[in-house]
Amino acid sequence: LSATVTMWFFRLFPSYIPALFFLLAILSLGLAPPEVMLHGFATQTFIILMSTFTLGAAILLSGLGHRIMLLFFNLFSASYFKSNLALFFSGVFLTPFMPSIIARAEIAAPMYLEATQALRFNQGSNATTQLSITPFFGITLFSSVFLSGSLLNYMVLALLPEYMQVHFSWSMWIKAASVYGGVVLIGYLLASLYYLKDSKSVNINKPMLKSQLQIIGPMSPNEHLVILAVFIFMFGILTVAFHKIETAWIAFFAMFFLLFFQVLGPKQFR
């Protein structure tokens, strides 16, 4: 309480930072139940949703999302087939950290345009059309596999009885959806092998891709902080069996971490 009052009194941080710190401290130490502290916002579903949206916004606004897709494409674009896979898996990689498909599309769209330029495709050609579908599949097909992949997943979770909501943690959701995810992945790879047979005939502009990485420059401090927040989020979820901290508070801490170091400003957070 004294630390919170000090931050408020001396205005060391934006006004919402001390409040979040106070909530995090009280809930983590178990000094008060969530129903008392948060009242109408006490459900863990709401906490996870708010936190993952914040994490997704940080990935988008820091430029880390675009850098990840560019690195994927630069490393695995030896052929047309591999270029499509690079766009696809970079979209899949962003899915668990960005619940908004629109936000993922904002990252994927410019990467698609850069890919068509690097592959020297004519606008409106069959190859360009195929390439446009690839990132769309990447950002949408696995939305149901990850709990944090779509807002609809949280709506479905909220409709379940409370005892079932506790059972369906982030990792349990993936386990339950693993069969669907495996079938979709295998189906996509088989379809890609069939429809992208002419991958060897593509002339890829590798210098153009490398120049794009040089243009965006080295990683910024905010990008490093976002990577650390993602690591905290993922490591905390994967080790729940050991530390017994619920997924909601892990996600909440990752959000607090980003706000504490002002990766997102007050306007961006609102």
mmCIF file of C-alpha atoms in Angstrom:
data_model
loop_
_atom_site.group_PDB
_atom_site.id
_atom_site.type_symbol
_atom_site.label_atom_id
_atom_site.label_comp_id
_atom_site.label_asym_id
_atom_site.label_seq_id
_atom_site.Cartn_x
_atom_site.Cartn_y
_atom_site.Cartn_z
ATOM 1 C CA LEU A 1 0.000 0.000 0.000
ATOM 2 C CA SER A 2 2.823 2.422 0.884
ATOM 3 C CA ALA A 3 4.536 1.783 -2.464
ATOM 4 C CA THR A 4 1.262 2.470 -4.296
ATOM 5 C CA VAL A 5 0.636 5.691 -2.386
ATOM 6 C CA THR A 6 4.224 6.820 -3.044
ATOM 7 C CA MET A 7 3.867 6.262 -6.802
ATOM 8 C CA TRP A 8 0.559 8.137 -6.806
ATOM 9 C CA PHE A 9 1.714 11.012 -4.574
ATOM 10 C CA PHE A 10 4.943 11.764 -6.455
ATOM 11 C CA ARG A 11 3.423 10.944 -9.861
ATOM 12 C CA LEU A 12 6.279 8.617 -10.729
ATOM 13 C CA PHE A 13 4.146 6.819 -13.330
ATOM 14 C CA PRO A 14 0.837 7.361 -15.139
ATOM 15 C CA SER A 15 -2.097 7.134 -12.730
ATOM 16 C CA TYR A 16 -3.182 3.633 -13.787
ATOM 17 C CA ILE A 17 0.228 2.033 -13.053
ATOM 18 C CA PRO A 18 -0.022 2.260 -9.214
ATOM 19 C CA ALA A 19 -3.576 0.901 -9.334
ATOM 20 C CA LEU A 20 -2.503 -2.104 -11.399
ATOM 21 C CA PHE A 21 0.500 -2.629 -9.123
ATOM 22 C CA PHE A 22 -1.756 -2.611 -6.057
ATOM 23 C CA LEU A 23 -4.157 -5.123 -7.612
ATOM 24 C CA LEU A 24 -1.317 -7.381 -8.719
ATOM 25 C CA ALA A 25 0.315 -7.355 -5.272
ATOM 26 C CA ILE A 26 -2.896 -8.052 -3.346
ATOM 27 C CA LEU A 27 -4.088 -10.823 -5.679
ATOM 28 C CA SER A 28 -0.691 -12.509 -6.022
ATOM 29 C CA LEU A 29 -0.228 -12.632 -2.238
ATOM 30 C CA GLY A 30 -3.772 -13.878 -1.731
ATOM 31 C CA LEU A 31 -4.656 -11.079 0.719
ATOM 32 C CA ALA A 32 -8.106 -10.642 -0.795
ATOM 33 C CA PRO A 33 -10.217 -12.693 -3.214
ATOM 34 C CA PRO A 34 -10.694 -11.440 -6.779
ATOM 35 C CA GLU A 35 -14.447 -11.121 -6.203
ATOM 36 C CA VAL A 36 -13.785 -8.427 -3.597
ATOM 37 C CA MET A 37 -10.951 -6.585 -5.340
ATOM 38 C CA LEU A 38 -12.355 -6.522 -8.866
ATOM 39 C CA HIS A 39 -16.081 -7.009 -8.254
ATOM 40 C CA GLY A 40 -17.650 -6.774 -11.721
ATOM 41 C CA PHE A 41 -14.339 -7.494 -13.452
ATOM 42 C CA ALA A 42 -13.375 -10.426 -11.273
ATOM 43 C CA THR A 43 -13.574 -13.177 -13.873
ATOM 44 C CA GLN A 44 -10.266 -14.598 -14.989
ATOM 45 C CA THR A 45 -11.532 -14.619 -18.570
ATOM 46 C CA PHE A 46 -11.717 -10.819 -18.542
ATOM 47 C CA ILE A 47 -8.214 -10.529 -17.053
ATOM 48 C CA ILE A 48 -6.687 -12.841 -19.676
ATOM 49 C CA LEU A 49 -8.532 -11.063 -22.489
ATOM 50 C CA MET A 50 -7.421 -7.598 -21.395
ATOM 51 C CA SER A 51 -3.830 -8.725 -20.853
ATOM 52 C CA THR A 52 -3.443 -10.541 -24.163
ATOM 53 C CA PHE A 53 -4.962 -7.595 -26.054
ATOM 54 C CA THR A 54 -2.349 -5.389 -24.382
ATOM 55 C CA LEU A 55 0.409 -7.819 -25.344
ATOM 56 C CA GLY A 56 -0.867 -7.917 -28.921
ATOM 57 C CA ALA A 57 -0.992 -4.119 -29.103
ATOM 58 C CA ALA A 58 2.607 -3.952 -27.873
ATOM 59 C CA ILE A 59 3.732 -6.441 -30.550
ATOM 60 C CA LEU A 60 1.990 -4.394 -33.233
ATOM 61 C CA LEU A 61 2.961 -0.879 -32.140
ATOM 62 C CA SER A 62 6.571 -1.683 -31.247
ATOM 63 C CA GLY A 63 7.192 -3.012 -34.758
ATOM 64 C CA LEU A 64 8.143 -6.451 -33.459
ATOM 65 C CA GLY A 65 5.372 -8.188 -35.409
ATOM 66 C CA HIS A 66 6.567 -6.816 -38.727
ATOM 67 C CA ARG A 67 10.175 -7.684 -37.877
ATOM 68 C CA ILE A 68 9.203 -11.295 -37.059
ATOM 69 C CA MET A 69 7.372 -11.758 -40.353
ATOM 70 C CA LEU A 70 10.240 -10.165 -42.280
ATOM 71 C CA LEU A 71 12.783 -12.438 -40.577
ATOM 72 C CA PHE A 72 10.656 -15.507 -41.282
ATOM 73 C CA PHE A 73 10.371 -14.573 -44.930
ATOM 74 C CA ASN A 74 14.046 -13.642 -45.281
ATOM 75 C CA LEU A 75 15.245 -16.918 -43.760
ATOM 76 C CA PHE A 76 12.855 -19.319 -45.487
ATOM 77 C CA SER A 77 12.288 -17.774 -48.897
ATOM 78 C CA ALA A 78 14.618 -19.995 -50.938
ATOM 79 C CA SER A 79 11.664 -20.945 -53.185
ATOM 80 C CA TYR A 80 8.040 -20.020 -53.811
ATOM 81 C CA PHE A 81 6.869 -22.956 -51.716
ATOM 82 C CA LYS A 82 9.092 -22.009 -48.779
ATOM 83 C CA SER A 83 8.082 -18.368 -49.131
ATOM 84 C CA ASN A 84 4.443 -19.340 -48.700
ATOM 85 C CA LEU A 85 5.308 -21.444 -45.658
ATOM 86 C CA ALA A 86 7.265 -18.533 -44.171
ATOM 87 C CA LEU A 87 4.244 -16.226 -44.477
ATOM 88 C CA PHE A 88 1.930 -18.914 -43.142
ATOM 89 C CA PHE A 89 3.952 -19.839 -40.042
ATOM 90 C CA SER A 90 4.770 -16.238 -39.181
ATOM 91 C CA GLY A 91 1.016 -15.621 -39.047
ATOM 92 C CA VAL A 92 0.544 -18.723 -36.896
ATOM 93 C CA PHE A 93 3.317 -17.522 -34.577
ATOM 94 C CA LEU A 94 1.500 -14.228 -33.939
ATOM 95 C CA THR A 95 -1.865 -15.894 -33.270
ATOM 96 C CA PRO A 96 -1.498 -16.796 -29.553
ATOM 97 C CA PHE A 97 -0.275 -13.287 -28.679
ATOM 98 C CA MET A 98 -2.793 -11.211 -30.638
ATOM 99 C CA PRO A 99 -6.502 -12.012 -30.053
ATOM 100 C CA SER A 100 -7.544 -9.575 -32.771
ATOM 101 C CA ILE A 101 -7.448 -11.007 -36.295
ATOM 102 C CA ILE A 102 -7.597 -7.436 -37.588
ATOM 103 C CA ALA A 103 -4.409 -6.557 -35.700
ATOM 104 C CA ARG A 104 -2.669 -9.612 -37.137
ATOM 105 C CA ALA A 105 -3.853 -8.599 -40.603
ATOM 106 C CA GLU A 106 -2.334 -5.134 -40.113
ATOM 107 C CA ILE A 107 1.053 -6.851 -39.745
ATOM 108 C CA ALA A 108 0.526 -9.451 -42.467
ATOM 109 C CA ALA A 109 -0.722 -7.054 -45.175
ATOM 110 C CA PRO A 110 2.473 -5.008 -45.649
ATOM 111 C CA MET A 111 4.529 -8.201 -45.445
ATOM 112 C CA TYR A 112 2.467 -9.652 -48.293
ATOM 113 C CA LEU A 113 3.163 -6.582 -50.446
ATOM 114 C CA GLU A 114 6.879 -6.846 -49.752
ATOM 115 C CA ALA A 115 6.786 -10.558 -50.591
ATOM 116 C CA THR A 116 5.191 -9.935 -53.993
ATOM 117 C CA GLN A 117 7.906 -7.382 -54.763
ATOM 118 C CA ALA A 118 10.686 -9.719 -53.628
ATOM 119 C CA LEU A 119 9.264 -12.565 -55.722
ATOM 120 C CA ARG A 120 8.829 -10.249 -58.726
ATOM 121 C CA PHE A 121 5.169 -11.197 -59.275
ATOM 122 C CA ASN A 122 2.859 -9.337 -61.625
ATOM 123 C CA GLN A 123 -0.215 -7.832 -59.995
ATOM 124 C CA GLY A 124 -3.257 -10.050 -60.578
ATOM 125 C CA SER A 125 -1.313 -13.174 -61.510
ATOM 126 C CA ASN A 126 -2.229 -16.611 -60.139
ATOM 127 C CA ALA A 127 0.941 -16.690 -58.044
ATOM 128 C CA THR A 128 0.065 -13.334 -56.470
ATOM 129 C CA THR A 129 -3.428 -14.568 -55.645
ATOM 130 C CA GLN A 130 -2.044 -17.720 -54.034
ATOM 131 C CA LEU A 131 0.417 -15.667 -52.013
ATOM 132 C CA SER A 132 -2.362 -13.376 -50.759
ATOM 133 C CA ILE A 133 -4.305 -16.362 -49.418
ATOM 134 C CA THR A 134 -1.315 -17.721 -47.492
ATOM 135 C CA PRO A 135 -1.030 -15.013 -44.794
ATOM 136 C CA PHE A 136 -4.818 -15.012 -44.446
ATOM 137 C CA PHE A 137 -4.705 -18.722 -43.606
ATOM 138 C CA GLY A 138 -1.796 -18.130 -41.254
ATOM 139 C CA ILE A 139 -3.622 -15.549 -39.139
ATOM 140 C CA THR A 140 -7.026 -17.288 -39.121
ATOM 141 C CA LEU A 141 -6.812 -21.099 -39.278
ATOM 142 C CA PHE A 142 -5.359 -21.529 -35.795
ATOM 143 C CA SER A 143 -7.461 -18.913 -34.020
ATOM 144 C CA SER A 144 -9.472 -21.687 -32.350
ATOM 145 C CA VAL A 145 -6.381 -23.680 -31.343
ATOM 146 C CA PHE A 146 -5.071 -21.017 -28.940
ATOM 147 C CA LEU A 147 -7.325 -19.629 -26.229
ATOM 148 C CA SER A 148 -5.831 -16.180 -26.777
ATOM 149 C CA GLY A 149 -6.147 -16.459 -30.566
ATOM 150 C CA SER A 150 -9.619 -14.964 -30.835
ATOM 151 C CA LEU A 151 -12.140 -12.945 -28.864
ATOM 152 C CA LEU A 152 -14.777 -15.590 -29.639
ATOM 153 C CA ASN A 153 -12.784 -18.161 -27.654
ATOM 154 C CA TYR A 154 -13.183 -16.057 -24.522
ATOM 155 C CA MET A 155 -16.881 -15.648 -25.209
ATOM 156 C CA VAL A 156 -17.236 -19.434 -25.458
ATOM 157 C CA LEU A 157 -15.205 -19.881 -22.269
ATOM 158 C CA ALA A 158 -17.397 -17.387 -20.405
ATOM 159 C CA LEU A 159 -20.514 -19.410 -21.336
ATOM 160 C CA LEU A 160 -19.142 -22.508 -19.594
ATOM 161 C CA PRO A 161 -19.851 -23.243 -15.920
ATOM 162 C CA GLU A 162 -17.272 -21.806 -13.515
ATOM 163 C CA TYR A 163 -15.755 -25.181 -12.629
ATOM 164 C CA MET A 164 -15.156 -25.854 -16.334
ATOM 165 C CA GLN A 165 -13.649 -22.415 -16.884
ATOM 166 C CA VAL A 166 -11.008 -23.208 -14.275
ATOM 167 C CA HIS A 167 -10.269 -26.515 -16.015
ATOM 168 C CA PHE A 168 -9.764 -24.924 -19.433
ATOM 169 C CA SER A 169 -6.501 -23.104 -18.853
ATOM 170 C CA TRP A 170 -4.387 -21.831 -21.743
ATOM 171 C CA SER A 171 -2.480 -25.117 -22.033
ATOM 172 C CA MET A 172 -5.572 -27.292 -21.593
ATOM 173 C CA TRP A 173 -7.324 -25.370 -24.360
ATOM 174 C CA ILE A 174 -4.463 -26.198 -26.746
ATOM 175 C CA LYS A 175 -4.591 -29.843 -25.676
ATOM 176 C CA ALA A 176 -8.334 -30.004 -26.322
ATOM 177 C CA ALA A 177 -7.937 -28.370 -29.752
ATOM 178 C CA SER A 178 -4.786 -30.288 -30.730
ATOM 179 C CA VAL A 179 -6.637 -32.802 -32.934
ATOM 180 C CA TYR A 180 -8.275 -30.011 -34.919
ATOM 181 C CA GLY A 181 -4.966 -28.156 -35.135
ATOM 182 C CA GLY A 182 -3.112 -31.237 -36.347
ATOM 183 C CA VAL A 183 -5.701 -32.010 -39.024
ATOM 184 C CA VAL A 184 -5.689 -28.409 -40.265
ATOM 185 C CA LEU A 185 -1.889 -28.243 -40.358
ATOM 186 C CA ILE A 186 -1.506 -31.520 -42.246
ATOM 187 C CA GLY A 187 -4.303 -30.555 -44.634
ATOM 188 C CA TYR A 188 -2.696 -27.184 -45.349
ATOM 189 C CA LEU A 189 0.749 -28.709 -45.967
ATOM 190 C CA LEU A 190 -0.670 -31.335 -48.318
ATOM 191 C CA ALA A 191 -2.659 -28.722 -50.222
ATOM 192 C CA SER A 192 0.436 -26.526 -50.458
ATOM 193 C CA LEU A 193 2.517 -29.377 -51.857
ATOM 194 C CA TYR A 194 -0.135 -30.005 -54.495
ATOM 195 C CA TYR A 195 -0.833 -26.413 -55.575
ATOM 196 C CA LEU A 196 2.690 -24.992 -55.309
ATOM 197 C CA LYS A 197 4.538 -27.469 -57.508
ATOM 198 C CA ASP A 198 6.231 -24.785 -59.611
ATOM 199 C CA SER A 199 8.219 -23.319 -56.712
ATOM 200 C CA LYS A 200 11.608 -23.758 -58.424
ATOM 201 C CA SER A 201 10.716 -21.370 -61.273
ATOM 202 C CA VAL A 202 10.524 -18.295 -59.030
ATOM 203 C CA ASN A 203 13.336 -15.709 -59.091
ATOM 204 C CA ILE A 204 13.552 -14.193 -55.614
ATOM 205 C CA ASN A 205 15.020 -10.739 -54.991
ATOM 206 C CA LYS A 206 17.086 -11.556 -51.897
ATOM 207 C CA PRO A 207 18.917 -8.175 -51.779
ATOM 208 C CA MET A 208 15.536 -6.442 -51.568
ATOM 209 C CA LEU A 209 14.588 -8.531 -48.517
ATOM 210 C CA LYS A 210 17.895 -7.816 -46.800
ATOM 211 C CA SER A 211 17.510 -4.116 -47.503
ATOM 212 C CA GLN A 212 14.126 -4.132 -45.750
ATOM 213 C CA LEU A 213 15.780 -5.503 -42.606
ATOM 214 C CA GLN A 214 18.449 -2.804 -42.852
ATOM 215 C CA ILE A 215 15.789 -0.115 -43.219
ATOM 216 C CA ILE A 216 14.012 -1.036 -39.983
ATOM 217 C CA GLY A 217 17.420 -1.148 -38.269
ATOM 218 C CA PRO A 218 18.406 -2.884 -35.026
ATOM 219 C CA MET A 219 15.849 -3.883 -32.432
ATOM 220 C CA SER A 220 14.584 -1.033 -30.292
ATOM 221 C CA PRO A 221 14.460 -1.143 -26.464
ATOM 222 C CA ASN A 222 10.671 -1.499 -26.674
ATOM 223 C CA GLU A 223 11.001 -4.565 -28.893
ATOM 224 C CA HIS A 224 13.366 -6.151 -26.375
ATOM 225 C CA LEU A 225 10.875 -5.437 -23.590
ATOM 226 C CA VAL A 226 8.016 -6.959 -25.598
ATOM 227 C CA ILE A 227 10.081 -10.102 -26.230
ATOM 228 C CA LEU A 228 10.771 -10.345 -22.493
ATOM 229 C CA ALA A 229 7.056 -9.923 -21.731
ATOM 230 C CA VAL A 230 6.183 -12.679 -24.224
ATOM 231 C CA PHE A 231 8.804 -14.919 -22.608
ATOM 232 C CA ILE A 232 7.373 -14.239 -19.139
ATOM 233 C CA PHE A 233 3.882 -15.029 -20.416
ATOM 234 C CA MET A 234 4.874 -18.269 -22.160
ATOM 235 C CA PHE A 235 7.257 -19.482 -19.436
ATOM 236 C CA GLY A 236 4.687 -18.792 -16.744
ATOM 237 C CA ILE A 237 1.997 -20.729 -18.616
ATOM 238 C CA LEU A 238 4.271 -23.714 -19.313
ATOM 239 C CA THR A 239 5.353 -23.948 -15.649
ATOM 240 C CA VAL A 240 1.934 -23.553 -14.009
ATOM 241 C CA ALA A 241 2.236 -27.066 -12.541
ATOM 242 C CA PHE A 242 5.264 -25.935 -10.517
ATOM 243 C CA HIS A 243 4.463 -22.413 -9.282
ATOM 244 C CA LYS A 244 0.633 -22.874 -9.070
ATOM 245 C CA ILE A 245 -0.045 -19.281 -10.160
ATOM 246 C CA GLU A 246 -3.144 -19.146 -12.316
ATOM 247 C CA THR A 247 -2.878 -18.158 -15.986
ATOM 248 C CA ALA A 248 -4.883 -14.969 -15.473
ATOM 249 C CA TRP A 249 -2.337 -13.522 -13.049
ATOM 250 C CA ILE A 250 0.576 -14.511 -15.279
ATOM 251 C CA ALA A 251 -1.020 -12.646 -18.175
ATOM 252 C CA PHE A 252 -1.821 -9.747 -15.853
ATOM 253 C CA PHE A 253 1.826 -9.520 -14.790
ATOM 254 C CA ALA A 254 2.974 -9.491 -18.438
ATOM 255 C CA MET A 255 0.586 -6.596 -19.077
ATOM 256 C CA PHE A 256 1.797 -4.739 -15.982
ATOM 257 C CA PHE A 257 5.406 -5.279 -17.097
ATOM 258 C CA LEU A 258 4.710 -3.585 -20.443
ATOM 259 C CA LEU A 259 2.873 -0.679 -18.836
ATOM 260 C CA PHE A 260 5.442 -0.230 -16.065
ATOM 261 C CA PHE A 261 8.239 0.236 -18.603
ATOM 262 C CA GLN A 262 5.915 2.423 -20.709
ATOM 263 C CA VAL A 263 6.091 0.299 -23.846
ATOM 264 C CA LEU A 264 2.498 1.462 -24.264
ATOM 265 C CA GLY A 265 1.544 4.996 -23.352
ATOM 266 C CA PRO A 266 -1.720 6.072 -21.684
ATOM 267 C CA LYS A 267 -3.433 6.819 -25.026
ATOM 268 C CA GLN A 268 -2.305 3.508 -26.549
ATOM 269 C CA PHE A 269 -3.455 1.560 -23.495
ATOM 270 C CA ARG A 270 -6.893 3.200 -23.567
#
